PDB file of C-alpha atoms in Angstrom:
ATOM      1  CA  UNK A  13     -35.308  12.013  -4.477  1.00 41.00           C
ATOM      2  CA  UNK A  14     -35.031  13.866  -1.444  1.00 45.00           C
ATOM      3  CA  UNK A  15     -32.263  16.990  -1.073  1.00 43.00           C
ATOM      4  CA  UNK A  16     -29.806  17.602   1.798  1.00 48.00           C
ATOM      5  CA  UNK A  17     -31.713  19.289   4.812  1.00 46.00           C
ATOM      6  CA  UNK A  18     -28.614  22.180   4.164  1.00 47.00           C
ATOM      7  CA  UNK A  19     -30.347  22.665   1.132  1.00 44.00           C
ATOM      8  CA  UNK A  20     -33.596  23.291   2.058  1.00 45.00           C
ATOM      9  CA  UNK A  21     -34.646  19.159   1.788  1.00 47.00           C
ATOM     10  CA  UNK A  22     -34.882  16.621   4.132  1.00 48.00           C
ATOM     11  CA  UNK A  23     -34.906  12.739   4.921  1.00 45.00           C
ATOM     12  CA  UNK A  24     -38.254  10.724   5.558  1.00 48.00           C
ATOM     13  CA  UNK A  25     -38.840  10.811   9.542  1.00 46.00           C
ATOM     14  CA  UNK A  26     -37.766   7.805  11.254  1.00 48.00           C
ATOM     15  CA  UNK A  27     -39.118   6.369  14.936  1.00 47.00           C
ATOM     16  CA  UNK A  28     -36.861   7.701  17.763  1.00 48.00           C
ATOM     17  CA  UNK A  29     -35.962   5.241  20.961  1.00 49.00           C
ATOM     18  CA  UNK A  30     -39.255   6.497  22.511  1.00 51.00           C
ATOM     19  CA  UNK A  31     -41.376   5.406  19.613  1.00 49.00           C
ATOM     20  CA  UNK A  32     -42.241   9.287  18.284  1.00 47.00           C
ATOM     21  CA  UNK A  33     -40.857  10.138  15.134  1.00 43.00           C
ATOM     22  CA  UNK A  34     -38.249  12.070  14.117  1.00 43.00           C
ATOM     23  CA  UNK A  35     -36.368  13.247  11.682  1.00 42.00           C
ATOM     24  CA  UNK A  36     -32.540  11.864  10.598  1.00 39.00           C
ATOM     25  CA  UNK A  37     -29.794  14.543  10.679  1.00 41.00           C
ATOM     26  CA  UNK A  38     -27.904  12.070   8.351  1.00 37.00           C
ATOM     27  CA  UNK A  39     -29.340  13.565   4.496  1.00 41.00           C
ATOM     28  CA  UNK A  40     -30.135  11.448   1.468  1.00 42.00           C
ATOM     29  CA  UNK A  41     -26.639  11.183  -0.043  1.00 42.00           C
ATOM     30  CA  UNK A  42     -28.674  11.375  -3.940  1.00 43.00           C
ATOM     31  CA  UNK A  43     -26.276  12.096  -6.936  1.00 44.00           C
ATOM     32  CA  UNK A  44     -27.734  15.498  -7.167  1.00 45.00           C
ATOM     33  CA  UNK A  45     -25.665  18.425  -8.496  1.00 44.00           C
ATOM     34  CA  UNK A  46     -28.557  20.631  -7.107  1.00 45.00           C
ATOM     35  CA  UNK A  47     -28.031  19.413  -4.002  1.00 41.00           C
ATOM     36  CA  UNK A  48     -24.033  20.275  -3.488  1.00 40.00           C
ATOM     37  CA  UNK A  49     -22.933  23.512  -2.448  1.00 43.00           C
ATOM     38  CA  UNK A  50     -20.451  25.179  -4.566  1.00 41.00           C
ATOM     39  CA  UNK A  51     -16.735  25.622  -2.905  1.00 46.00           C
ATOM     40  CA  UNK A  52     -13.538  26.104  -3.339  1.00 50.00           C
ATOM     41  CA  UNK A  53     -14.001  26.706  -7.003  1.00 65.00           C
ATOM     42  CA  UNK A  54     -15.162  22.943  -7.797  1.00 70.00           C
ATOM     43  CA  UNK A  55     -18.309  22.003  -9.978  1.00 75.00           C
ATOM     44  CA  UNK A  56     -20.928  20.060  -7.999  1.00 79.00           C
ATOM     45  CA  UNK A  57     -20.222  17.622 -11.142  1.00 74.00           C
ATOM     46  CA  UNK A  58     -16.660  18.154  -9.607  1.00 77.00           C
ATOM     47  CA  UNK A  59     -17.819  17.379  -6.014  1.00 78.00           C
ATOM     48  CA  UNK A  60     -20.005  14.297  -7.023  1.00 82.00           C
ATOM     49  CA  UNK A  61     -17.030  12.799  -8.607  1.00 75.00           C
ATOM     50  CA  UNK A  62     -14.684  13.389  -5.809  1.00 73.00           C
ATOM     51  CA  UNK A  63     -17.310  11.599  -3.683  1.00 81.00           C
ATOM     52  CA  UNK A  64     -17.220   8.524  -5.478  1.00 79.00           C
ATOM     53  CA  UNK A  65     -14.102   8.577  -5.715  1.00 80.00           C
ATOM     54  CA  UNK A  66     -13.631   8.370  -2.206  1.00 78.00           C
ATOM     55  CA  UNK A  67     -15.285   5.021  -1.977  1.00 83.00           C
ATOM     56  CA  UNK A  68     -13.136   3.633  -4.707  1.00 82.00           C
ATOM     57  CA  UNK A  69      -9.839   4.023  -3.611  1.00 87.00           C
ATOM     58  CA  UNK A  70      -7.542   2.079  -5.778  1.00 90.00           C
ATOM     59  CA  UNK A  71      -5.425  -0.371  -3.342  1.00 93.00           C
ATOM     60  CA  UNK A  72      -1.937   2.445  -3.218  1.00 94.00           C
ATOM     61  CA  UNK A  73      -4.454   4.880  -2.431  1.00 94.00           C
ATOM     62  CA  UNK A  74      -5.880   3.302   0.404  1.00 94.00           C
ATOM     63  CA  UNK A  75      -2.271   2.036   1.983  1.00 95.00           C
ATOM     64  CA  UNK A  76      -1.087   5.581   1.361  1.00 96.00           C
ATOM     65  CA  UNK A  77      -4.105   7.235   2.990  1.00 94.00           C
ATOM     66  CA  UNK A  78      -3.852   5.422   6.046  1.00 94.00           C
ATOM     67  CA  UNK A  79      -0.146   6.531   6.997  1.00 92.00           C
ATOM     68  CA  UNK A  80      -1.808  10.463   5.705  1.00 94.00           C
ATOM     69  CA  UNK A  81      -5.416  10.409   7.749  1.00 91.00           C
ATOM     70  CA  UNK A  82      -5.906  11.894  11.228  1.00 91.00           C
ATOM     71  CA  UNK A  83      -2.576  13.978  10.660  1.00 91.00           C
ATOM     72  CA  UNK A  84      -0.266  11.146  10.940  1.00 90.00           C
ATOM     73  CA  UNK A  85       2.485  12.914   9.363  1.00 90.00           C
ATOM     74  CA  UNK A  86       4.079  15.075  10.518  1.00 91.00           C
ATOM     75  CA  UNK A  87       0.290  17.499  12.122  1.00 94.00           C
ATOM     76  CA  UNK A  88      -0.314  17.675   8.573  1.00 96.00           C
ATOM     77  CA  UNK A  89      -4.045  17.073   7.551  1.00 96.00           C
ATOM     78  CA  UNK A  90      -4.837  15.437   4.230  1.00 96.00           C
ATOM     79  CA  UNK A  91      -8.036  15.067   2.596  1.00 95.00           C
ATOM     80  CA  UNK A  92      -8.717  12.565  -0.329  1.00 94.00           C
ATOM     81  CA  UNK A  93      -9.867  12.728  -3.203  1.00 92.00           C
ATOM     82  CA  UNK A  94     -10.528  16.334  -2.841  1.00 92.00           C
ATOM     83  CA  UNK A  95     -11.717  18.372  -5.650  1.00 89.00           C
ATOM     84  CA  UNK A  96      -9.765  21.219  -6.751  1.00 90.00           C
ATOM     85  CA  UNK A  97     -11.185  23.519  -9.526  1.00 87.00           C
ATOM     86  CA  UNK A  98     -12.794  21.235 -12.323  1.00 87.00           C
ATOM     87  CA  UNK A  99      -9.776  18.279 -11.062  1.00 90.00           C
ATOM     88  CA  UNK A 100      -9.823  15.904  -8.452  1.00 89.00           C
ATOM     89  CA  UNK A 101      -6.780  15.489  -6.498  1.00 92.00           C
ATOM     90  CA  UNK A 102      -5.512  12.058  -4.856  1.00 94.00           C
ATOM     91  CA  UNK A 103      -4.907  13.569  -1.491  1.00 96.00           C
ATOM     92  CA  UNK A 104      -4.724  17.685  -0.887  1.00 96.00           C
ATOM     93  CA  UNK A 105      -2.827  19.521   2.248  1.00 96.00           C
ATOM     94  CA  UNK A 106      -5.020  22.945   2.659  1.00 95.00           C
ATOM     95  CA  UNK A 107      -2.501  23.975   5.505  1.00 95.00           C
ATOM     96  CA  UNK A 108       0.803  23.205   2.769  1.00 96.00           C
ATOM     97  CA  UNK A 109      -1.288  23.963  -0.463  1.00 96.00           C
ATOM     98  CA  UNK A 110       0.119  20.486  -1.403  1.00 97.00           C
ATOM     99  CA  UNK A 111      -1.290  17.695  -3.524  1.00 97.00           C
ATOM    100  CA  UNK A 112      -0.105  14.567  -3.885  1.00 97.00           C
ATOM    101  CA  UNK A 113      -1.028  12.384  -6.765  1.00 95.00           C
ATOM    102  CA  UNK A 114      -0.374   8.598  -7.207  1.00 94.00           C
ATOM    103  CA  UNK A 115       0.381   7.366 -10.818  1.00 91.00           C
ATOM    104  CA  UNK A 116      -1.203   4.001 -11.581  1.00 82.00           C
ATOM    105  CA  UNK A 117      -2.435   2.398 -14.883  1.00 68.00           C
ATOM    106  CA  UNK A 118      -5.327   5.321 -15.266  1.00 62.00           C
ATOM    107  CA  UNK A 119      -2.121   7.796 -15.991  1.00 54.00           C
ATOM    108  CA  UNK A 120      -0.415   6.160 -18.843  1.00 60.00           C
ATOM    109  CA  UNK A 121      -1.748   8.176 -21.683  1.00 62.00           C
ATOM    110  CA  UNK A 122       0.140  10.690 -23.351  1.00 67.00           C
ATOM    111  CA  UNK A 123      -0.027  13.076 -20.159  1.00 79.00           C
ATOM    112  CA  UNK A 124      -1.805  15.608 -21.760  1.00 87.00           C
ATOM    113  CA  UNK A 125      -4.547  15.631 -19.256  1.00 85.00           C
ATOM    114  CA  UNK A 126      -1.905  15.434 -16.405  1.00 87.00           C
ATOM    115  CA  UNK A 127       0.059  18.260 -17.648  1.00 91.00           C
ATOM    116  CA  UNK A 128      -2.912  20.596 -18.064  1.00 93.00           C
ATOM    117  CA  UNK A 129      -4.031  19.956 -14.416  1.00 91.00           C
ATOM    118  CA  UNK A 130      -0.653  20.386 -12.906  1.00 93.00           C
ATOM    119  CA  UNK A 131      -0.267  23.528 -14.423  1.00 94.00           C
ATOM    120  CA  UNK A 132      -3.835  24.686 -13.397  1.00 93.00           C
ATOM    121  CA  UNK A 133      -2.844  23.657  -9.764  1.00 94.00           C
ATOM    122  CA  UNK A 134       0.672  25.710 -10.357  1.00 94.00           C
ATOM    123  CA  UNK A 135      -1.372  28.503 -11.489  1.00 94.00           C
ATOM    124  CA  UNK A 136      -3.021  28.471  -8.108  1.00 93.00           C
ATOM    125  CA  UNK A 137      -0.015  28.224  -5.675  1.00 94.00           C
ATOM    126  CA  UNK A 138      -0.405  24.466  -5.929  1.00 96.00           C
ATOM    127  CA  UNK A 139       2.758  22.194  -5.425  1.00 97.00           C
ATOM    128  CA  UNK A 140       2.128  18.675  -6.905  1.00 96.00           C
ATOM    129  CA  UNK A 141       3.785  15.433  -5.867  1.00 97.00           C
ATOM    130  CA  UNK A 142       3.417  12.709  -7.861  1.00 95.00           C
ATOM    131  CA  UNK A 143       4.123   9.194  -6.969  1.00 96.00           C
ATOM    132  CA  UNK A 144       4.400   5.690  -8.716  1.00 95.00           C
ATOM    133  CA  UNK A 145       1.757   2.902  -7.470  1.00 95.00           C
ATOM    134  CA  UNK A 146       4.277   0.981  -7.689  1.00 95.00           C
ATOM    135  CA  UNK A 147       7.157   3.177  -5.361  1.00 96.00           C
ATOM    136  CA  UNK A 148       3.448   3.061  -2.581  1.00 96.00           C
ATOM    137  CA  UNK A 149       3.258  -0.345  -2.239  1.00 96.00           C
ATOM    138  CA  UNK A 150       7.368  -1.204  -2.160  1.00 97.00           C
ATOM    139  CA  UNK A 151       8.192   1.820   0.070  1.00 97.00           C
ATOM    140  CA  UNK A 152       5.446   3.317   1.580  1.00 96.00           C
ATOM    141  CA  UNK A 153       8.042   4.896   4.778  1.00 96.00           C
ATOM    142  CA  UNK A 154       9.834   6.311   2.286  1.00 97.00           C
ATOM    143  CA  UNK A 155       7.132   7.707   0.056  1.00 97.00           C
ATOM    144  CA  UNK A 156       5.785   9.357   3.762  1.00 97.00           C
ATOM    145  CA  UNK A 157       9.078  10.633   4.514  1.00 97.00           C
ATOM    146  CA  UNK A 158       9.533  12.393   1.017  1.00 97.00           C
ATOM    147  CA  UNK A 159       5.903  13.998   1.448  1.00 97.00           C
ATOM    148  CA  UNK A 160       6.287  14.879   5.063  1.00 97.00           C
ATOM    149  CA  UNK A 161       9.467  16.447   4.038  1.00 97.00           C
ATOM    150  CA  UNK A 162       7.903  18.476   1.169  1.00 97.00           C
ATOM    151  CA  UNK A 163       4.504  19.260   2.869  1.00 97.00           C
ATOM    152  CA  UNK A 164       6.616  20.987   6.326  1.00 97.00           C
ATOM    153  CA  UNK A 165       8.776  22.898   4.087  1.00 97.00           C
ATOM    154  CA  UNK A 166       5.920  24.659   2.443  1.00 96.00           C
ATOM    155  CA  UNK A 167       4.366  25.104   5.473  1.00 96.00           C
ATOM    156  CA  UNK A 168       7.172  26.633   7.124  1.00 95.00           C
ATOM    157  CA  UNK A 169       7.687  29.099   3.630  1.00 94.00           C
ATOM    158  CA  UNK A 170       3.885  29.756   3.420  1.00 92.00           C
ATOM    159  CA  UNK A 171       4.272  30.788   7.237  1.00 92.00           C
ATOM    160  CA  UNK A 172       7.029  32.868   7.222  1.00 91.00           C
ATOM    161  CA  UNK A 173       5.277  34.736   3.873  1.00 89.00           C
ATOM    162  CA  UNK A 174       2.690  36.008   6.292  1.00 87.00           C
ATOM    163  CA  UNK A 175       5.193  37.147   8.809  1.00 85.00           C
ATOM    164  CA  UNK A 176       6.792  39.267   6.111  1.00 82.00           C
ATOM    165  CA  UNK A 177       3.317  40.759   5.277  1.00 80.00           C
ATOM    166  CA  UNK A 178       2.131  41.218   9.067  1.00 83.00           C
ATOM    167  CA  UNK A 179       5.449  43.001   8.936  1.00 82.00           C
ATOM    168  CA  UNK A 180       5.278  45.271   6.232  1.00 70.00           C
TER     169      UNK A 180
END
């Protein structure tokens, strides 16, 4: 299996429009940890889970993510399935330090697991939404509105928490 060219691999050359070979910039997407850079604090067990979890969004996910992508609300931009640390969030606002997590059939346990992760995200300046599948697919405007709401306020505190700083 071939790694990333960012990490020092490559793809198999392929035949350009003029017939000479050349090489694809897209790399071989391989379920390598090697092959993931480390960020934000996540695993590249972390990363490789976020990643397929991206391509399996649940059907409240997906309705959801298309009122959130391309900053549709509110010049906020959303990423999914984003991983966090050693979690995975639903969607995560950098710009709002905001996560928003939709509660299906995975999350009826005890809530142990949620818990433990909300307070890791807490811990980190993290504010967590969470929504019912259920409240998605019956009210998605409203479910926007409520987020939109939420993400612009902490925007607007996280901004005026650097003005205080630039000031001092």
């Amino acid at each position: 299996m071939l790694l990333p060219r960012a990490c020092g691999g490559g793809v198999p050359p392929k035949a350009g429009r003029r017939g000479r070979l050349r090489r694809s910039t897209m790399p071989d997407m391989s379920p390598d940890p090697k092959a993931y850079r480390q960020h934000a604090g996540s695993s590249p067990h972390t990363l490789i889970r976020a990643k397929q979890l991206r391509r399996e969004l649940t059907p409240p996910e997906r309705l959801l993510w298309s009122g959130l992508r391309a900053k549709r609300l509110g010049g906020l931009k959303f990423r999914k399935q984003h991983g966090l640390g050693a979690y995975v969030a639903d969607f995560y606002c950098h710009a709002a330090r905001l996560v928003v997590e939709i509660d299906g059939d995975h999350h009826r346990g005890d809530g142990r697991h949620d818990r433990r992760r909300d307070d890791w995200m807490r811990a980190q300046g993290i504010r967590v939404v969470r929504v019912e599948a259920r409240e998605v697919m019956r009210n998605l405007e409203g479910v926007r509105r409520a987020i939109k709401r939420v993400g612009l306020e902490r925007v607007a505190a996280r901004e005026a928490e650097r003005g205080k700083r630039a000031q001092a």
